[in-house]
Coordinates of C-alpha atoms in Angstrom, one line a residue:
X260 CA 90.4 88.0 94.5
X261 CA 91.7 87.0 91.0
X262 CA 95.5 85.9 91.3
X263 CA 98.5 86.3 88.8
X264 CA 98.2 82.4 88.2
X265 CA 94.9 82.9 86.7
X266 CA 96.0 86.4 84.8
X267 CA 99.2 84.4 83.4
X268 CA 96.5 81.0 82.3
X269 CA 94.6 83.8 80.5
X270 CA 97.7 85.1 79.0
X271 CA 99.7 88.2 78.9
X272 CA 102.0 87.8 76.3
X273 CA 102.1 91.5 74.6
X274 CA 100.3 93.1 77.0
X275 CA 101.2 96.2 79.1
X276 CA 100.9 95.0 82.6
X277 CA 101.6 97.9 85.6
X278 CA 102.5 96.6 88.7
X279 CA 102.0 98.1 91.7
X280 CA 105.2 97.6 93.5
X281 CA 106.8 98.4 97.2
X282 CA 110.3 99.7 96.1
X283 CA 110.3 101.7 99.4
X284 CA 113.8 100.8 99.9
X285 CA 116.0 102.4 102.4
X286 CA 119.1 104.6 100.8
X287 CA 122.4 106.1 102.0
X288 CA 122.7 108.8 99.6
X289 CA 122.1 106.9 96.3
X290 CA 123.4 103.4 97.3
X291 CA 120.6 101.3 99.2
X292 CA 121.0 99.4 102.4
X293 CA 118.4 97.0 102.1
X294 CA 117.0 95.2 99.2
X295 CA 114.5 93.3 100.4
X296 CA 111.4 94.7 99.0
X297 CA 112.9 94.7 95.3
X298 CA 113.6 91.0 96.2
X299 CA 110.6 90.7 97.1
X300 CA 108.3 91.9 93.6
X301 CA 111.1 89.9 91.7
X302 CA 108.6 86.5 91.5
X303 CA 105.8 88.2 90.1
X304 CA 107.6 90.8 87.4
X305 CA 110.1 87.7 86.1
X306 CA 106.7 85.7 86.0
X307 CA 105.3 88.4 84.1
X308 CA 108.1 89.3 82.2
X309 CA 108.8 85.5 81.1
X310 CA 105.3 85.1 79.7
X311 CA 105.7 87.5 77.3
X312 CA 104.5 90.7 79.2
X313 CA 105.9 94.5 79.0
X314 CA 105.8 94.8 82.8
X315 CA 105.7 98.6 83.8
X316 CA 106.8 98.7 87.7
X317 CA 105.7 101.7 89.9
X318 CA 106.2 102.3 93.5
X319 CA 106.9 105.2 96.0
X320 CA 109.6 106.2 97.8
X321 CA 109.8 108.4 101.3
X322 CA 107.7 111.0 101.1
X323 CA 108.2 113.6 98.6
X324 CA 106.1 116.6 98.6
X325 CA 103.9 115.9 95.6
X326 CA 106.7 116.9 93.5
X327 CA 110.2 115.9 91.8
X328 CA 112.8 115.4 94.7
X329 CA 116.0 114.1 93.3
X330 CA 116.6 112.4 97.3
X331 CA 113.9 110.4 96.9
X332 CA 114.3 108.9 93.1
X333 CA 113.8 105.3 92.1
X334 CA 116.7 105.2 89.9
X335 CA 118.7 102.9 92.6
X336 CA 116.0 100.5 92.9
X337 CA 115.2 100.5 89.0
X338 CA 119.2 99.9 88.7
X339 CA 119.1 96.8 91.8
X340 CA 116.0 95.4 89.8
X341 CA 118.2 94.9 86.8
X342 CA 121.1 93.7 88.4
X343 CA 118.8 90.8 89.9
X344 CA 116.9 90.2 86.8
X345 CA 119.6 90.0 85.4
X346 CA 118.4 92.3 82.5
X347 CA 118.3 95.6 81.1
X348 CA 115.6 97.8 83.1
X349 CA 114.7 100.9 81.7
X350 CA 113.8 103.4 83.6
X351 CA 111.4 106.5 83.2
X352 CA 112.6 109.7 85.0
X353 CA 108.8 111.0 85.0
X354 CA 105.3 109.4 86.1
X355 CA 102.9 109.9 83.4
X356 CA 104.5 112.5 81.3
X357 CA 106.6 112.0 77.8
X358 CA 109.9 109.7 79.4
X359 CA 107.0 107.4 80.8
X360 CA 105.2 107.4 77.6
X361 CA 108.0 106.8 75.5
X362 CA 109.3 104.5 77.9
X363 CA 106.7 102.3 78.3
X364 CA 105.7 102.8 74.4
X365 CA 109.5 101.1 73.3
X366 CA 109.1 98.1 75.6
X367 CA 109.6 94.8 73.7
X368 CA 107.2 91.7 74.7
X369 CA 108.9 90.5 78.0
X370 CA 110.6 93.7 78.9
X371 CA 110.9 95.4 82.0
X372 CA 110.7 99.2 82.9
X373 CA 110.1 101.2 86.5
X374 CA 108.5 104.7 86.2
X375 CA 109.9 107.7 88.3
X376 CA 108.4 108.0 91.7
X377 CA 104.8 107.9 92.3
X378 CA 104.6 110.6 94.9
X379 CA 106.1 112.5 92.7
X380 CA 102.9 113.7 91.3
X381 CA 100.7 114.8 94.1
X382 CA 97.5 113.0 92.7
X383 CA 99.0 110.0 93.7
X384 CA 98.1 110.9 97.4
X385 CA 95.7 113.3 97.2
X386 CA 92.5 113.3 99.7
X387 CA 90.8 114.8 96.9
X388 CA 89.2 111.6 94.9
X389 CA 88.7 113.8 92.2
X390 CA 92.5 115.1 91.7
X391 CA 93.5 111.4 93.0
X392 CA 91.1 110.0 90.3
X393 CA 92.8 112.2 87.5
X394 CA 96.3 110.8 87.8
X395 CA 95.1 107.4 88.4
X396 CA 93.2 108.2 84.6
X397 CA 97.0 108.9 83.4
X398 CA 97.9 105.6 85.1
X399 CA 96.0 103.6 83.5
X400 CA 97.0 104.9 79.9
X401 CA 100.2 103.4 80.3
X402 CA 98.4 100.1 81.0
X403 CA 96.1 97.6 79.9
X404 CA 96.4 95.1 83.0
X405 CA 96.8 96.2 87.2
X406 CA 98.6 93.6 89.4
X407 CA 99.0 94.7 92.8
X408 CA 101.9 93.4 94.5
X409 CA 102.5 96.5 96.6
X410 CA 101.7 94.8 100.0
X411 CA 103.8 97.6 102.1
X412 CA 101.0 100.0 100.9
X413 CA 97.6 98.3 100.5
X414 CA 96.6 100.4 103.7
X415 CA 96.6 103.1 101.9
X416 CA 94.1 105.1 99.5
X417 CA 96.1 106.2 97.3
X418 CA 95.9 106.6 93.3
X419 CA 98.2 103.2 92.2
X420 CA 96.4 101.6 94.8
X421 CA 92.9 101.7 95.1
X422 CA 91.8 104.2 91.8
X423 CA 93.8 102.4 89.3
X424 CA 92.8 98.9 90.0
X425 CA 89.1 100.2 89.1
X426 CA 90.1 101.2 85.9
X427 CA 92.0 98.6 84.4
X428 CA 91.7 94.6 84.7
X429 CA 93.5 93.5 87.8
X430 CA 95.1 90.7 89.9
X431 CA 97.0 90.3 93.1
X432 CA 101.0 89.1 92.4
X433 CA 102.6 86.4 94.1
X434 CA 103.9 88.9 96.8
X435 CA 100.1 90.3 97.8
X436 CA 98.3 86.8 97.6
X437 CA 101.4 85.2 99.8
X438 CA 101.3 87.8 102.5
X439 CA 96.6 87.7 102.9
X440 CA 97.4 83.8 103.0
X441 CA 99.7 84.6 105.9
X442 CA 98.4 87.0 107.6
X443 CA 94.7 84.6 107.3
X444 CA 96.9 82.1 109.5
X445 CA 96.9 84.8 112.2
X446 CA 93.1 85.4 112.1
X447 CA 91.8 82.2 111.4
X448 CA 91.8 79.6 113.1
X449 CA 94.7 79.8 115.0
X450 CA 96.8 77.5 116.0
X451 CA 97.6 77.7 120.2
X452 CA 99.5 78.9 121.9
X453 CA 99.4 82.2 119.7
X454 CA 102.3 84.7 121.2
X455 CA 102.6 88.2 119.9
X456 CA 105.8 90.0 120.3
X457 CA 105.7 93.6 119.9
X458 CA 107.9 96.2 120.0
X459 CA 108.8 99.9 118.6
X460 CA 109.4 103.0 119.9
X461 CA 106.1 104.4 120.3
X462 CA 103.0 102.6 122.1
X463 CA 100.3 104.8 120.4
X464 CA 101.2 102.9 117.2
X465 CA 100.4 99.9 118.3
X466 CA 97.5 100.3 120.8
X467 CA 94.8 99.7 118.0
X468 CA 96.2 95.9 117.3
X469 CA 97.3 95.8 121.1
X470 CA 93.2 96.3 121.3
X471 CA 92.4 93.5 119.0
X472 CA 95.0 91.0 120.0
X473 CA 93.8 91.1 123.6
X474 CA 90.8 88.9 122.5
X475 CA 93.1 86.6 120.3
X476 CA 96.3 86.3 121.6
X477 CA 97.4 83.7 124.3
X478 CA 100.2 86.0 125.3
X479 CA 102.0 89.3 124.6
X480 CA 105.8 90.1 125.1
X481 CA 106.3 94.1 125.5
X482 CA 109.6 95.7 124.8
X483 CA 111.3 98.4 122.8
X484 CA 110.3 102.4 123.2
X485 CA 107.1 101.5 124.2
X486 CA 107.6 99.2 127.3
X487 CA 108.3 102.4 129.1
X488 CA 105.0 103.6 129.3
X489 CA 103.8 99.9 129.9
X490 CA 105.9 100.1 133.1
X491 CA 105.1 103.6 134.1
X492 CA 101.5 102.9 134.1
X493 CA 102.4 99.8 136.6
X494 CA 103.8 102.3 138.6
X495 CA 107.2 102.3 138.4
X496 CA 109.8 104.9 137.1
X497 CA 111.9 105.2 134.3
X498 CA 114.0 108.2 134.1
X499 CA 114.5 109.6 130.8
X500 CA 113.3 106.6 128.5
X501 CA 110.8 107.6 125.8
X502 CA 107.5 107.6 127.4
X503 CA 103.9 108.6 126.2
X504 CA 102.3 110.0 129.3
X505 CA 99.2 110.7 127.5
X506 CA 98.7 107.5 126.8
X507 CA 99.1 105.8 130.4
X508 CA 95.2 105.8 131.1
X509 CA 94.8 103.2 128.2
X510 CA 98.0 101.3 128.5
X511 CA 96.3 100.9 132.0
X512 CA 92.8 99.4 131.2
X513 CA 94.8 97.2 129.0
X514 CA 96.5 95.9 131.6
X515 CA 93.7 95.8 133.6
X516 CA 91.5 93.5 130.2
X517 CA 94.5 91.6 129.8
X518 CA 94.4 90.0 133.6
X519 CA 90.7 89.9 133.8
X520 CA 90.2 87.9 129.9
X521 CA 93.6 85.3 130.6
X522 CA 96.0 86.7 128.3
X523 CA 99.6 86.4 129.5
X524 CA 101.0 90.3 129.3
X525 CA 104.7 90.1 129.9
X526 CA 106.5 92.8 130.1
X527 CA 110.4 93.1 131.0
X528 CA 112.5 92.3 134.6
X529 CA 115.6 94.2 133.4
X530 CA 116.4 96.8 131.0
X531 CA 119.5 98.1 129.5
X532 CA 120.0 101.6 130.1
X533 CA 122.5 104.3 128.9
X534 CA 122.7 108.7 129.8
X535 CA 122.4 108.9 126.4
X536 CA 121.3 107.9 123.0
X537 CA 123.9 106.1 121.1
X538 CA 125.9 107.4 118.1
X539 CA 124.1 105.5 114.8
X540 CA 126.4 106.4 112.4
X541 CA 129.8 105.6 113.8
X542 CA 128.5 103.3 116.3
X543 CA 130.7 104.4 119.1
X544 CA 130.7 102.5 121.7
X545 CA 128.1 103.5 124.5
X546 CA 127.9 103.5 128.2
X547 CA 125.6 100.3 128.3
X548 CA 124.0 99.6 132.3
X549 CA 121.8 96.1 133.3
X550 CA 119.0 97.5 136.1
X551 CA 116.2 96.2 137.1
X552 CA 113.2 97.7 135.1
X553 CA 111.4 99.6 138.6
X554 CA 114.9 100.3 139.4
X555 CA 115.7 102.4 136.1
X556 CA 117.5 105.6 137.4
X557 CA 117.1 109.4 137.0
X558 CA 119.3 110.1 134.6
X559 CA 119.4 107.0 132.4
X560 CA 117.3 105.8 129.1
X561 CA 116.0 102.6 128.2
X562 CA 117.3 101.5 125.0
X563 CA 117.0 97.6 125.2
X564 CA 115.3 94.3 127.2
X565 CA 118.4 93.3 129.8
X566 CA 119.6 89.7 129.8
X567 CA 117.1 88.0 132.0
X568 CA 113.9 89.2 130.2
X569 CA 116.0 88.0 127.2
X570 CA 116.0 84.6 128.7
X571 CA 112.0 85.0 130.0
X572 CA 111.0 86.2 126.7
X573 CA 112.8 83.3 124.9
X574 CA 111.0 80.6 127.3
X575 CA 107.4 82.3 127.0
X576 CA 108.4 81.8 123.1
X577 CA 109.7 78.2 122.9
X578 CA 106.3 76.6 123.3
X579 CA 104.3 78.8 120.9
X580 CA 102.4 77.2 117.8
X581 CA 102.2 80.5 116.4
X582 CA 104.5 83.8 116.7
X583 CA 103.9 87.3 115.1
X584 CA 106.9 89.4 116.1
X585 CA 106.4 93.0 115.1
X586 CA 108.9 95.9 116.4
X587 CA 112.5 95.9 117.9
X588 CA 113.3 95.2 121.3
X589 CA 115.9 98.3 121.2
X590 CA 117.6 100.0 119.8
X591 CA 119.6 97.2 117.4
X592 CA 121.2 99.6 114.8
X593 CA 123.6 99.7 117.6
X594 CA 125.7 96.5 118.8
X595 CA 125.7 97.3 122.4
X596 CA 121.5 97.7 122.4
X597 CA 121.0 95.0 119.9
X598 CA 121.0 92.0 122.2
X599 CA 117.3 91.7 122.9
X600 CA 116.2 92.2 119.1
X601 CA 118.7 89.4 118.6
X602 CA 117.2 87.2 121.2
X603 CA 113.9 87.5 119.8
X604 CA 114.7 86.2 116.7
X605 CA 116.9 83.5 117.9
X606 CA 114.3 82.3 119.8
X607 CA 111.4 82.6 116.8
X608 CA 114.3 80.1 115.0
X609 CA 114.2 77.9 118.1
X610 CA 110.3 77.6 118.1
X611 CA 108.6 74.7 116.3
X612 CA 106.1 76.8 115.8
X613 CA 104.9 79.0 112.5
X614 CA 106.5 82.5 113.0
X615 CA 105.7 85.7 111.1
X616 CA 108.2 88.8 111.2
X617 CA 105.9 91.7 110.8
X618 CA 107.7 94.1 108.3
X619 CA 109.3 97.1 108.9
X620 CA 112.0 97.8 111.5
X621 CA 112.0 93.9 112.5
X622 CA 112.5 93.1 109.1
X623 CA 115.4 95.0 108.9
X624 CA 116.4 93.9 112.2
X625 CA 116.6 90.3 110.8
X626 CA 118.9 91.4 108.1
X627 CA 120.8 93.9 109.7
X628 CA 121.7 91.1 112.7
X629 CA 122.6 88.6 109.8
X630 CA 119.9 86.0 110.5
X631 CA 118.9 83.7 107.7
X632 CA 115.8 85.1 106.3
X633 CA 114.3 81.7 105.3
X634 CA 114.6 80.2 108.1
X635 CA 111.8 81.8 109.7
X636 CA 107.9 81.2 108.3
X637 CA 107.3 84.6 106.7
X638 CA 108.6 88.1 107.2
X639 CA 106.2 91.0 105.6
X640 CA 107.2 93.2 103.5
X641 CA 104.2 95.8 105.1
X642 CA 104.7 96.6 108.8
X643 CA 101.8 99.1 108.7
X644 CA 99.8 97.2 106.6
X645 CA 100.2 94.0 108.7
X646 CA 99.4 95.7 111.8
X647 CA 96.0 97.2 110.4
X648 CA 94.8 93.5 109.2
X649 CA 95.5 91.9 112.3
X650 CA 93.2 95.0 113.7
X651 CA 90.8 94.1 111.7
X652 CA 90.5 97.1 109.1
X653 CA 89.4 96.7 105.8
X654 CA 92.8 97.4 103.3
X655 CA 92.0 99.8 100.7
X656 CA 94.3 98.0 97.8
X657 CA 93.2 94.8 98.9
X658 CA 89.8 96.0 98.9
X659 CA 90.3 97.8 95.1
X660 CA 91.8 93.5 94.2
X661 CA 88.5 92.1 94.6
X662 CA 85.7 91.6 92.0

């Protein structure tokens, strides 16, 4: 896989050079919450934009119908970009039509731009590789160089991911080659003990890495939504906490692997409970309850580990060589259910050993719950995409990066 090092030795001075961005940013109306993932591209574009480069930026955001949505435009993130560049973006408010042309047409050498939202056009993610292969032709008119940096979406097979790369020379950014040399960490040759954390509401999300990791892993901590059915499948109740009956048979001959092949499956002693689901918005404060997790009543939800799993999960933690932590504990938009997502990540701090924050929610968590994000070894920008390398499934954009 060719690397932006070697793109940048070659030299891009004067060249149009798209990059394949994750600008998938969270919004409140128009303002975002979470800038992470812009923060994230910014190594690679400045790199790009210092050698001389006019750096096109694309992304997607949410998932807009195959057409223009106004909720879903990447004007606030093309905005945030510029405010960390500390330069003038300019900003397209199309994808391959005349304000992308012209856009991209007036760039100076070293200028930077972000097109309108990909998904915007609906041969970004069409199944169709003919109709995808047609926008990705568009694409690469605006182009003469593909760097994929996009690392939240390299799972998937879409048009600025795995068509346009074929179509135009390409490299993998800083972002992309950081997170493979990460995730390789986790794959090979690992150092022991390996603990996996995992968490999330739903179990069926994670059963296919669950699968793999049962082979790899020295030990897995269970806990957010998905505990539930973890618990009901070893018998015990749990009122009305989110449970996926269906999928009790399998969470069953997991458990069942787990004990027979050595691997440590720790689920929780206590859970937090509430009658209902808290209030996100004004964060009102809830009816929090500690009970034991076979003791979970009737009536109540689980919405968080309780305090002595917090204090079991941190001592299964605190002699780990290596950590990948991948989905809430609880529910941690909320103060009174964010406790054991909080542990968690204190106790990944408190480990010598190499820890990786999986993306997605935990990311956020790590924010949100004002922890220090460089303190910890790496946290992904790709939650999906991390889980589906660590189960082993071949990545269609990084697939599209190599020669």
């Amino acid at each position: 896989m060719k690397t932006i090092d070697e793109l940048l030795t070659e030299g891009v001075a004067g060249k149009r050079v798209f990059v394949r961005a994750d600008l998938n940013v969270p919004l409140d109306g128009g303002t975002i919450t979470d800038d992470g993932r812009i923060r994230a591209v910014l190594p690679t574009v400045k790199a790009l934009a210092d050698a001389g480069a006019k750096v096109v930026v694309a992304s997607h955001l949410g998932r807009p119908k195959g057409a223009p949505d106004p909720a879903f435009s990447l004007a606030p993130a093309a905005a945030r970009m510029g405010e960390l560049l500390g330069t003038d973006v300019a900003f397209a408010t199309d994808t391959v039509g005349d304000s992308a042309r012209s856009t991209v047409a007036g760039l100076a050498d070293g200028q930077v731009a972000v097109i309108e939202n990909l998904r915007f056009n609906a041969g970004e993610t069409a199944k169709d590789d003919a109709e995808r292969g047609a926008f990705a032709d568009r694409l690469a008119d605006l182009a003469d160089v593909y760097v994929g940096d996009g690392f939240g979406a390299v799972h998937r097979k879409h048009a600025s991911v795995f068509d346009l790369p074929a179509r135009l020379p390409h490299a993998a950014g800083h972002l992309i080659a950081t997170e493979v040399g990460v995730l390789k960490k986790l794959t090979e040759d690992v150092k022991r003990p390996y603990v996996v954390a995992l968490g999330g509401s739903k179990v069926s999300d994670k059963l296919a890495v669950i699968d793999q990791l049962l082979g790899k892993a020295d030990r897995l901590l269970i806990g957010g939504g998905m505990v539930f059915t973890f618990l009901k499948a070893k018998g015990y109740e749990v009122g009305a906490s989110l449970l996926q009956e269906d999928q009790i048979p399998v969470v069953q001959e997991y458990i069942e692997r787990a004990e027979k092949s050595g691997v440590e499956l720790v689920l929780p002693v206590d859970v937090v409970t509430s009658a209902e689901f808290p209030d996100l918005k004004t964060k009102a404060p809830g009816h929090p309850h500690t009970v034991a997790a076979d003791a979970i009543p009737a009536d109540q939800l689980g919405l968080d580990i309780g305090p002595e799993t917090r204090k079991l999960y941190a001592s299964k933690l605190a002699d780990a060589a290596t950590v990948f932590w991948n989905g809430p504990m609880g529910v941690f938009e909320h103060p009174d259910y964010a406790e054991g997502t909080k542990a968690v990540a204190q106790a990944l701090l408190d480990s010598p050993a190499f820890t990786v924050v999986g993306g997605g929610d935990s990311a956020a968590a790590v924010r949100l719950l004002g922890f220090d994000e460089n303190a910890f070894g790496h946290i992904s920008t790709g939650g999906g995409a991390s889980l589906e390398y660590l189960e082993g499934k071949t990545l269609p954009g990084l697939a599209a990066l190599e020669d």
